[in-house]
Amino acid sequence: MKNRFLFISVLISAMFLFQACSSEQPKPEPIAVEDFLTLADVTGKTSFKEDSPDIRVINVKAKAFIKKNDTRMARQKALERAGKMAVDEMVRELLSAEVYNRRFQEIETYFSKNVDKYIAKSEVNKEMRIFNDAFYGISTSFKVNRQKVLVAIQKDLGFIDKSASSLITVITSKKNLDLSSVGYRFSDIEDALMNQIQTDLNQRGLTAMDQRNAINSLKSDPKNYKKYSKISKGQFLAMVSGSKAADAELDAQIQNAEEFYSTGLTLIKQLAKVVVEVNILALSRTGSTMTLNLGVTAKNISTSTGGAFANEIVQAARRAGSNTDPAAMLTGLIKDAYEEMQQKFIPQVLKEMSTIDVKGNKLVEYELVFTGFAGKQPRVIKNAVNRAETEDFRFISYDNTLGRAKPPINSVVVRYSGSADSLSEKVMNILDELNYGFKEPITAPNLKDIVFEKEMVNN
């Protein structure tokens, strides 16, 4: 009886087990399109403004993988990556395509070691989990110090010719300027002005020199140094302005005057990028008040399309006491005049000095994210991207860390010299050739992730 009861129990259990095994298991529902978030969905608005000529506001989006559900660490890593991307963008603005594309690995290695040195301030505008909660995405803004990046490129890496960070200041005066009534010599004002300008600009990482020092630097070229060592300020400025010898009416007795002036301009271009002329228009005293009027002009001599880019009349006045020292009075007046120049003129000079001829397209880093592609498909895509490599499209790396996630997420890092939209077209053509269905990706100017989502076919 007991054996019969046991047999029936086993039989019933077997029937239930068979039924459970034979019944169709419910398939996990695919993630809805609106629930699969990417960096394109992480959008915020910055509060930063470019309130200084040294500052460039750069907006960046970045992401980091969330390990062990530690969103705090992922957020920090995303912020670090965003900082590197912001500084790299500043570097790209300051370098020609030829230099950047040839040295981008060296640039990345150098700047990634001390990114914070070049970032004045940062803010996170938007943050959230993305890629099916596997990554943490942030939208950030950085105030990047343009001048510090420029100095690093020039002095530490040596990618830019020294002349690009050099400027020459020439102090001149209005014809027949009479300074006898104020008790100063022209050289007193010239020295005070030169000291004020050079001190400030040198502290900003530039090399500011007067016309005499500029010519003295030609000593390594004895032939040209002998030829140009005694040129006057008038001749120097005539060269800078590109005047023909005949038009300038300077030293008509010079043999081969045309060649003299054109060669002189070529030499000056090798020494500096910008020439600043400070013209003393008037220095007068009325009672105990002294007034100084200056005309300041800055010219870019580095390109054929250069010329005067900043021009301003500066006026400063200072009242002297009965016991005021004349030297201290002049120093204070020059300081006041320079503070006036710093309002508009000096920022224009700084901006021009940090603007490099950057024609051509740079190889910008992008991450191509492929989601939903499984099995051999990700590696087939990776190999196809690698085979498509050209001078303006470089394969960098492949990451399949989340290849077994649901949905699978695989990525390929590339560098491309065109726009994000152009790159997405290039990759879509690759996927079309592989006969892989996909949804058209979202692209945006400041988005360096391009997501290609596999199109699911309903049977």
Short mmCIF file of C-alpha atoms in Angstrom, two decimals:
data_model
loop_
_atom_site.label_atom_id
_atom_site.label_comp_id
_atom_site.label_asym_id
_atom_site.label_seq_id
_atom_site.Cartn_x
_atom_site.Cartn_y
_atom_site.Cartn_z
CA MET A 1 0.00 0.00 0.00
CA LYS A 2 2.83 2.31 0.93
CA ASN A 3 4.71 1.45 -2.25
CA ARG A 4 1.61 2.17 -4.32
CA PHE A 5 1.12 5.55 -2.63
CA LEU A 6 4.79 6.39 -3.22
CA PHE A 7 4.50 5.41 -6.89
CA ILE A 8 1.46 7.69 -7.37
CA SER A 9 3.26 10.59 -5.65
CA VAL A 10 6.33 10.20 -7.86
CA LEU A 11 4.13 9.99 -10.96
CA ILE A 12 2.26 13.20 -10.08
CA SER A 13 5.53 15.03 -9.36
CA ALA A 14 6.97 13.88 -12.67
CA MET A 15 3.89 15.13 -14.52
CA PHE A 16 4.19 18.55 -12.91
CA LEU A 17 7.91 18.68 -13.69
CA PHE A 18 7.31 17.68 -17.33
CA GLN A 19 4.61 20.30 -17.66
CA ALA A 20 6.89 22.99 -16.22
CA CYS A 21 9.71 22.07 -18.56
CA SER A 22 7.53 21.84 -21.64
CA SER A 23 5.68 25.08 -21.04
CA GLU A 24 7.09 28.06 -22.93
CA GLN A 25 9.20 30.34 -20.74
CA PRO A 26 8.22 34.02 -20.95
CA LYS A 27 10.82 36.06 -22.85
CA PRO A 28 12.18 39.15 -21.14
CA GLU A 29 10.54 42.19 -22.63
CA PRO A 30 12.93 44.36 -24.64
CA ILE A 31 13.77 47.73 -23.14
CA ALA A 32 11.51 50.43 -24.51
CA VAL A 33 13.24 53.02 -26.69
CA GLU A 34 12.23 55.82 -24.34
CA ASP A 35 13.81 53.97 -21.39
CA PHE A 36 17.21 53.40 -23.02
CA LEU A 37 18.98 56.66 -22.18
CA THR A 38 22.26 57.83 -23.71
CA LEU A 39 24.47 60.90 -23.31
CA ALA A 40 22.22 62.65 -25.81
CA ASP A 41 19.55 62.65 -23.08
CA VAL A 42 21.88 64.27 -20.53
CA THR A 43 21.39 67.94 -21.34
CA GLY A 44 21.93 70.90 -19.05
CA LYS A 45 22.48 74.65 -19.31
CA THR A 46 25.67 76.32 -18.12
CA SER A 47 25.80 79.39 -15.90
CA PHE A 48 29.41 80.18 -16.89
CA LYS A 49 30.39 83.19 -18.98
CA GLU A 50 33.69 84.03 -20.63
CA ASP A 51 34.39 86.98 -18.33
CA SER A 52 38.15 87.16 -18.96
CA PRO A 53 40.37 87.03 -22.07
CA ASP A 54 42.28 84.18 -20.42
CA ILE A 55 39.15 82.05 -19.97
CA ARG A 56 37.37 79.83 -22.46
CA VAL A 57 34.07 78.16 -21.45
CA ILE A 58 33.87 74.63 -22.87
CA ASN A 59 30.83 72.35 -22.54
CA VAL A 60 31.44 68.60 -22.44
CA LYS A 61 29.42 65.42 -21.96
CA ALA A 62 31.06 62.31 -20.54
CA LYS A 63 30.20 58.97 -18.96
CA ALA A 64 31.76 56.30 -16.72
CA PHE A 65 30.89 52.68 -15.98
CA ILE A 66 29.15 52.12 -12.63
CA LYS A 67 31.05 49.41 -10.73
CA LYS A 68 29.41 47.70 -7.75
CA ASN A 69 26.60 50.24 -7.91
CA ASP A 70 29.01 52.99 -6.77
CA THR A 71 27.52 56.01 -8.56
CA ARG A 72 29.70 58.42 -6.59
CA MET A 73 32.90 56.92 -7.97
CA ALA A 74 31.41 56.73 -11.48
CA ARG A 75 30.45 60.40 -11.28
CA GLN A 76 34.00 61.34 -10.27
CA LYS A 77 35.51 59.32 -13.11
CA ALA A 78 33.08 60.88 -15.60
CA LEU A 79 34.06 64.34 -14.35
CA GLU A 80 37.75 63.52 -14.73
CA ARG A 81 37.19 62.31 -18.27
CA ALA A 82 35.16 65.43 -19.08
CA GLY A 83 38.00 67.63 -17.80
CA LYS A 84 40.49 65.90 -20.09
CA MET A 85 38.12 66.34 -23.02
CA ALA A 86 37.70 70.07 -22.28
CA VAL A 87 41.44 70.71 -22.09
CA ASP A 88 41.97 68.68 -25.27
CA GLU A 89 39.41 70.86 -27.05
CA MET A 90 41.32 73.95 -25.93
CA VAL A 91 44.54 72.42 -27.26
CA ARG A 92 42.88 71.72 -30.62
CA GLU A 93 41.87 75.38 -30.88
CA LEU A 94 45.48 76.45 -30.38
CA LEU A 95 47.24 74.01 -32.70
CA SER A 96 47.25 73.51 -36.43
CA ALA A 97 45.75 70.28 -37.76
CA GLU A 98 49.17 69.15 -39.00
CA VAL A 99 50.75 69.40 -35.54
CA TYR A 100 47.78 68.07 -33.56
CA ASN A 101 47.14 65.06 -35.81
CA ARG A 102 50.81 64.11 -35.67
CA ARG A 103 51.23 64.55 -31.90
CA PHE A 104 47.82 63.83 -30.35
CA GLN A 105 49.10 60.84 -28.36
CA GLU A 106 51.89 62.90 -26.86
CA ILE A 107 49.43 65.71 -26.10
CA GLU A 108 47.01 63.33 -24.39
CA THR A 109 49.77 61.84 -22.24
CA TYR A 110 51.13 65.23 -21.17
CA PHE A 111 47.88 67.03 -20.32
CA SER A 112 46.16 64.04 -18.68
CA LYS A 113 48.77 64.11 -15.88
CA ASN A 114 47.73 67.50 -14.50
CA VAL A 115 44.41 68.50 -16.03
CA ASP A 116 43.34 70.53 -12.98
CA LYS A 117 46.22 72.96 -13.59
CA TYR A 118 44.43 74.28 -16.68
CA ILE A 119 40.86 74.31 -15.32
CA ALA A 120 39.81 77.41 -13.39
CA LYS A 121 36.33 76.19 -12.49
CA SER A 122 33.81 73.47 -13.36
CA GLU A 123 30.13 72.73 -12.86
CA VAL A 124 27.85 69.75 -13.53
CA ASN A 125 24.68 70.89 -15.31
CA LYS A 126 22.90 67.54 -15.57
CA GLU A 127 23.57 63.97 -14.45
CA MET A 128 21.80 60.62 -14.62
CA ARG A 129 22.23 56.89 -15.13
CA ILE A 130 22.34 55.90 -18.80
CA PHE A 131 22.83 52.80 -20.97
CA ASN A 132 20.32 50.71 -19.02
CA ASP A 133 21.71 52.07 -15.71
CA ALA A 134 25.18 50.64 -16.45
CA PHE A 135 26.86 54.03 -16.90
CA TYR A 136 26.70 57.42 -15.21
CA GLY A 137 26.43 60.34 -17.62
CA ILE A 138 27.09 64.01 -16.93
CA SER A 139 26.76 67.28 -18.82
CA THR A 140 29.47 69.65 -17.61
CA SER A 141 30.98 73.09 -18.22
CA PHE A 142 34.58 74.09 -17.64
CA LYS A 143 36.38 77.40 -17.45
CA VAL A 144 39.67 76.50 -19.15
CA ASN A 145 42.65 78.85 -18.85
CA ARG A 146 43.59 79.50 -22.46
CA GLN A 147 46.87 81.22 -21.58
CA LYS A 148 48.14 78.37 -19.37
CA VAL A 149 47.38 75.82 -22.08
CA LEU A 150 49.13 77.99 -24.66
CA VAL A 151 52.23 78.36 -22.48
CA ALA A 152 52.36 74.58 -21.95
CA ILE A 153 52.14 73.97 -25.69
CA GLN A 154 54.85 76.50 -26.44
CA LYS A 155 57.34 76.14 -23.60
CA ASP A 156 56.88 72.60 -22.27
CA LEU A 157 55.97 70.72 -25.44
CA GLY A 158 57.60 73.09 -27.92
CA PHE A 159 54.88 72.61 -30.51
CA ILE A 160 54.58 76.31 -31.39
CA ASP A 161 57.39 78.55 -32.54
CA LYS A 162 58.60 80.92 -29.83
CA SER A 163 57.65 83.93 -31.95
CA ALA A 164 53.98 83.00 -31.53
CA SER A 165 54.19 83.94 -27.85
CA SER A 166 56.35 87.03 -28.36
CA LEU A 167 55.41 90.63 -28.96
CA ILE A 168 57.43 93.79 -29.50
CA THR A 169 56.51 97.11 -27.90
CA VAL A 170 57.65 100.38 -29.45
CA ILE A 171 57.22 103.66 -27.55
CA THR A 172 56.97 106.70 -29.82
CA SER A 173 55.82 110.30 -29.42
CA LYS A 174 53.89 112.87 -31.29
CA LYS A 175 56.10 115.01 -33.48
CA ASN A 176 57.46 118.07 -31.67
CA LEU A 177 56.17 116.83 -28.31
CA ASP A 178 57.39 119.31 -25.66
CA LEU A 179 57.93 117.82 -22.21
CA SER A 180 59.97 120.66 -20.74
CA SER A 181 56.98 122.17 -18.94
CA VAL A 182 56.36 118.98 -16.93
CA GLY A 183 59.97 118.33 -16.02
CA TYR A 184 60.32 114.89 -17.61
CA ARG A 185 62.40 113.53 -20.46
CA PHE A 186 60.98 111.25 -23.14
CA SER A 187 63.22 108.42 -21.91
CA ASP A 188 61.66 108.70 -18.42
CA ILE A 189 58.18 108.05 -19.82
CA GLU A 190 59.43 105.40 -22.26
CA ASP A 191 61.15 103.41 -19.53
CA ALA A 192 58.16 103.62 -17.17
CA LEU A 193 55.71 102.55 -19.86
CA MET A 194 57.93 99.72 -21.09
CA ASN A 195 58.45 98.42 -17.56
CA GLN A 196 54.69 98.43 -16.86
CA ILE A 197 53.77 96.66 -20.10
CA GLN A 198 56.54 94.07 -20.02
CA THR A 199 55.99 93.18 -16.36
CA ASP A 200 52.28 92.49 -16.85
CA LEU A 201 52.53 90.59 -20.15
CA ASN A 202 55.53 88.50 -19.06
CA GLN A 203 53.61 87.45 -15.96
CA ARG A 204 50.87 86.20 -18.29
CA GLY A 205 53.29 83.79 -19.97
CA LEU A 206 54.11 85.97 -22.99
CA THR A 207 57.50 87.33 -24.02
CA ALA A 208 57.32 91.11 -24.28
CA MET A 209 60.39 92.98 -25.53
CA ASP A 210 61.23 96.42 -26.84
CA GLN A 211 62.50 97.17 -30.32
CA ARG A 212 66.14 97.31 -29.20
CA ASN A 213 66.02 93.88 -27.55
CA ALA A 214 64.28 92.44 -30.58
CA ILE A 215 67.04 93.65 -32.90
CA ASN A 216 69.73 92.49 -30.46
CA SER A 217 68.32 88.97 -30.66
CA LEU A 218 69.52 88.90 -34.28
CA LYS A 219 73.14 88.62 -33.09
CA SER A 220 73.12 84.93 -33.95
CA ASP A 221 72.84 86.06 -37.57
CA PRO A 222 75.91 88.39 -37.87
CA LYS A 223 75.18 89.46 -41.44
CA ASN A 224 71.62 90.62 -40.79
CA TYR A 225 72.46 91.97 -37.36
CA LYS A 226 75.07 94.28 -38.86
CA LYS A 227 72.58 95.33 -41.52
CA TYR A 228 69.71 96.14 -39.15
CA SER A 229 71.35 96.89 -35.80
CA LYS A 230 71.09 100.66 -36.24
CA ILE A 231 67.60 101.01 -37.72
CA SER A 232 65.48 103.73 -36.19
CA LYS A 233 62.01 103.35 -34.68
CA GLY A 234 60.63 104.98 -37.80
CA GLN A 235 62.27 102.38 -40.03
CA PHE A 236 61.17 99.58 -37.72
CA LEU A 237 57.51 100.70 -37.80
CA ALA A 238 57.69 101.23 -41.56
CA MET A 239 58.72 97.59 -41.92
CA VAL A 240 55.92 96.49 -39.61
CA SER A 241 53.32 98.40 -41.62
CA GLY A 242 54.65 96.85 -44.83
CA SER A 243 55.39 100.28 -46.31
CA LYS A 244 57.40 100.45 -49.46
CA ALA A 245 60.68 102.23 -49.03
CA ALA A 246 59.67 105.00 -51.42
CA ASP A 247 56.32 105.56 -49.70
CA ALA A 248 57.92 105.60 -46.26
CA GLU A 249 60.48 108.18 -47.43
CA LEU A 250 63.04 106.76 -45.02
CA ASP A 251 66.75 106.84 -45.74
CA ALA A 252 66.55 107.09 -49.49
CA GLN A 253 70.33 106.59 -49.62
CA ILE A 254 69.97 102.92 -48.59
CA GLN A 255 71.01 100.68 -51.44
CA ASN A 256 68.35 98.19 -52.54
CA ALA A 257 65.82 99.85 -50.21
CA GLU A 258 62.94 97.61 -51.29
CA GLU A 259 64.90 94.48 -50.43
CA PHE A 260 66.06 96.09 -47.16
CA TYR A 261 62.51 96.67 -45.93
CA SER A 262 61.02 93.37 -47.13
CA THR A 263 63.88 91.37 -45.58
CA GLY A 264 63.52 93.39 -42.39
CA LEU A 265 59.82 92.50 -42.13
CA THR A 266 60.63 88.82 -42.66
CA LEU A 267 63.13 88.96 -39.80
CA ILE A 268 60.67 90.72 -37.47
CA LYS A 269 58.06 88.03 -38.21
CA GLN A 270 60.58 85.45 -37.03
CA LEU A 271 60.90 87.32 -33.74
CA ALA A 272 57.31 88.12 -32.81
CA LYS A 273 53.67 87.76 -33.72
CA VAL A 274 52.36 91.16 -32.60
CA VAL A 275 53.85 94.67 -32.49
CA VAL A 276 52.35 97.18 -30.07
CA GLU A 277 52.99 100.88 -30.63
CA VAL A 278 52.39 103.27 -27.75
CA ASN A 279 52.39 106.84 -29.00
CA ILE A 280 52.71 109.61 -26.40
CA LEU A 281 50.31 112.25 -27.64
CA ALA A 282 50.54 114.70 -24.76
CA LEU A 283 51.71 115.10 -21.19
CA SER A 284 50.52 118.29 -19.53
CA ARG A 285 50.23 119.86 -16.11
CA THR A 286 47.43 122.18 -15.01
CA GLY A 287 47.94 123.36 -11.49
CA SER A 288 48.48 120.26 -9.39
CA THR A 289 46.88 117.92 -11.94
CA MET A 290 48.93 116.04 -14.55
CA THR A 291 47.30 114.48 -17.61
CA LEU A 292 48.73 111.84 -19.97
CA ASN A 293 47.26 111.03 -23.40
CA LEU A 294 48.36 107.91 -25.28
CA GLY A 295 47.48 106.38 -28.62
CA VAL A 296 47.91 102.60 -28.58
CA THR A 297 47.85 100.33 -31.62
CA ALA A 298 48.46 96.60 -31.97
CA LYS A 299 49.31 94.88 -35.25
CA ASN A 300 49.47 91.19 -36.12
CA ILE A 301 52.47 90.74 -38.42
CA SER A 302 52.48 86.94 -38.55
CA THR A 303 50.16 86.52 -41.54
CA SER A 304 49.52 88.29 -44.79
CA THR A 305 45.97 88.96 -43.64
CA GLY A 306 47.18 90.55 -40.40
CA GLY A 307 47.26 94.24 -39.61
CA ALA A 308 45.97 96.52 -36.89
CA PHE A 309 43.40 94.68 -34.76
CA ALA A 310 43.27 97.03 -31.76
CA ASN A 311 43.41 100.82 -31.56
CA GLU A 312 42.57 103.04 -28.63
CA ILE A 313 43.11 106.51 -27.15
CA VAL A 314 43.97 106.31 -23.46
CA GLN A 315 43.78 109.22 -21.04
CA ALA A 316 44.88 109.28 -17.42
CA ALA A 317 45.02 112.11 -14.89
CA ARG A 318 46.46 112.35 -11.41
CA ARG A 319 46.53 115.10 -8.82
CA ALA A 320 49.80 115.75 -7.01
CA GLY A 321 50.29 116.99 -3.49
CA SER A 322 52.77 119.68 -2.56
CA ASN A 323 55.29 117.07 -1.45
CA THR A 324 54.71 114.47 -4.17
CA ASP A 325 57.90 113.00 -5.59
CA PRO A 326 58.11 113.58 -9.40
CA ALA A 327 59.22 109.99 -10.05
CA ALA A 328 56.37 108.58 -7.95
CA MET A 329 53.96 110.92 -9.74
CA LEU A 330 55.02 109.61 -13.15
CA THR A 331 54.89 105.97 -11.99
CA GLY A 332 51.36 106.47 -10.65
CA LEU A 333 50.24 108.20 -13.85
CA ILE A 334 51.64 105.39 -16.01
CA LYS A 335 49.93 102.84 -13.77
CA ASP A 336 46.59 104.62 -14.17
CA ALA A 337 47.03 104.73 -17.95
CA TYR A 338 47.84 101.02 -18.07
CA GLU A 339 44.81 100.17 -15.96
CA GLU A 340 42.75 101.99 -18.59
CA MET A 341 44.47 99.93 -21.32
CA GLN A 342 43.60 96.74 -19.42
CA GLN A 343 39.90 97.43 -19.78
CA LYS A 344 39.76 96.83 -23.53
CA PHE A 345 43.10 97.07 -25.34
CA ILE A 346 45.16 94.47 -23.44
CA PRO A 347 42.37 91.83 -23.57
CA GLN A 348 42.32 92.23 -27.37
CA VAL A 349 46.09 91.71 -27.48
CA LEU A 350 45.86 88.60 -25.27
CA LYS A 351 43.11 87.14 -27.43
CA GLU A 352 45.09 87.76 -30.61
CA MET A 353 48.22 86.20 -29.10
CA SER A 354 46.31 83.04 -28.20
CA THR A 355 44.65 82.74 -31.60
CA ILE A 356 46.70 80.48 -33.82
CA ASP A 357 46.23 79.82 -37.53
CA VAL A 358 44.42 76.52 -37.13
CA LYS A 359 43.31 75.69 -40.64
CA GLY A 360 42.51 72.07 -41.31
CA ASN A 361 40.57 69.40 -39.45
CA LYS A 362 41.85 67.75 -36.29
CA LEU A 363 41.51 64.07 -35.41
CA VAL A 364 38.93 64.32 -32.61
CA GLU A 365 38.28 61.32 -30.37
CA TYR A 366 34.83 59.71 -30.60
CA GLU A 367 33.34 56.61 -28.99
CA LEU A 368 31.12 54.49 -31.22
CA VAL A 369 28.70 52.58 -28.98
CA PHE A 370 26.94 49.52 -30.42
CA THR A 371 24.05 48.22 -28.34
CA GLY A 372 21.97 45.10 -29.00
CA PHE A 373 24.55 43.52 -31.29
CA ALA A 374 25.42 40.05 -29.94
CA GLY A 375 27.47 36.95 -30.73
CA LYS A 376 30.09 37.56 -33.38
CA GLN A 377 28.51 40.81 -34.58
CA PRO A 378 30.46 43.24 -32.32
CA ARG A 379 33.83 41.82 -33.36
CA VAL A 380 32.77 41.80 -37.03
CA ILE A 381 31.86 45.50 -36.65
CA LYS A 382 35.16 46.23 -34.89
CA ASN A 383 37.16 44.58 -37.68
CA ALA A 384 35.17 46.42 -40.34
CA VAL A 385 35.85 49.76 -38.63
CA ASN A 386 39.53 48.87 -38.38
CA ARG A 387 39.71 48.04 -42.08
CA ALA A 388 38.08 51.38 -42.94
CA GLU A 389 40.99 53.31 -41.37
CA THR A 390 42.29 56.22 -43.44
CA GLU A 391 44.41 59.31 -42.82
CA ASP A 392 41.40 61.15 -41.36
CA PHE A 393 39.81 58.12 -39.64
CA ARG A 394 41.86 56.19 -37.08
CA PHE A 395 40.93 53.09 -35.09
CA ILE A 396 42.10 53.50 -31.47
CA SER A 397 40.63 50.75 -29.25
CA TYR A 398 37.81 48.25 -28.69
CA ASP A 399 35.91 47.54 -25.44
CA ASN A 400 33.56 44.57 -24.95
CA THR A 401 33.39 44.71 -21.13
CA LEU A 402 29.59 44.82 -21.30
CA GLY A 403 29.29 42.47 -24.24
CA ARG A 404 27.23 40.02 -22.16
CA ALA A 405 24.96 42.61 -20.60
CA LYS A 406 21.30 42.85 -21.55
CA PRO A 407 21.26 44.48 -23.98
CA PRO A 408 24.92 43.89 -24.99
CA ILE A 409 27.00 47.10 -25.14
CA ASN A 410 30.26 47.19 -27.10
CA SER A 411 32.27 50.25 -28.07
CA VAL A 412 34.99 51.27 -30.50
CA VAL A 413 37.08 54.40 -29.90
CA VAL A 414 38.19 56.21 -33.03
CA ARG A 415 39.62 59.55 -34.05
CA TYR A 416 37.99 61.39 -36.93
CA SER A 417 38.75 64.75 -38.55
CA GLY A 418 35.21 65.54 -39.67
CA SER A 419 31.94 66.34 -37.90
CA ALA A 420 30.00 63.93 -35.70
CA ASP A 421 27.26 63.81 -38.32
CA SER A 422 29.76 62.91 -41.04
CA LEU A 423 31.24 60.19 -38.83
CA SER A 424 27.82 58.67 -38.14
CA GLU A 425 27.19 58.51 -41.90
CA LYS A 426 30.51 56.73 -42.37
CA VAL A 427 29.69 54.13 -39.70
CA MET A 428 26.12 53.65 -40.98
CA ASN A 429 27.58 52.80 -44.39
CA ILE A 430 29.79 50.18 -42.72
CA LEU A 431 26.77 48.65 -40.95
CA ASP A 432 24.79 48.70 -44.20
CA GLU A 433 27.58 46.80 -45.94
CA LEU A 434 27.43 44.20 -43.15
CA ASN A 435 23.66 44.02 -43.63
CA TYR A 436 23.09 44.85 -39.94
CA GLY A 437 19.85 46.65 -39.16
CA PHE A 438 20.12 49.66 -36.82
CA LYS A 439 18.31 52.78 -35.73
CA GLU A 440 19.66 56.12 -36.91
CA PRO A 441 21.89 57.56 -34.17
CA ILE A 442 21.57 60.93 -32.48
CA THR A 443 24.44 63.35 -33.14
CA ALA A 444 25.22 66.79 -31.72
CA PRO A 445 28.23 69.15 -31.97
CA ASN A 446 29.42 68.61 -28.36
CA LEU A 447 28.49 64.91 -28.23
CA LYS A 448 31.49 62.60 -28.56
CA ASP A 449 29.43 59.38 -28.08
CA ILE A 450 27.53 58.07 -31.10
CA VAL A 451 25.14 55.24 -30.22
CA PHE A 452 24.11 52.67 -32.85
CA GLU A 453 21.18 50.61 -31.55
CA LYS A 454 20.36 47.32 -33.26
CA GLU A 455 16.97 47.27 -34.85
CA MET A 456 14.94 44.34 -33.58
CA VAL A 457 12.92 42.43 -36.19
CA ASN A 458 9.52 41.20 -35.00
CA ASN A 459 8.70 37.73 -36.28
#
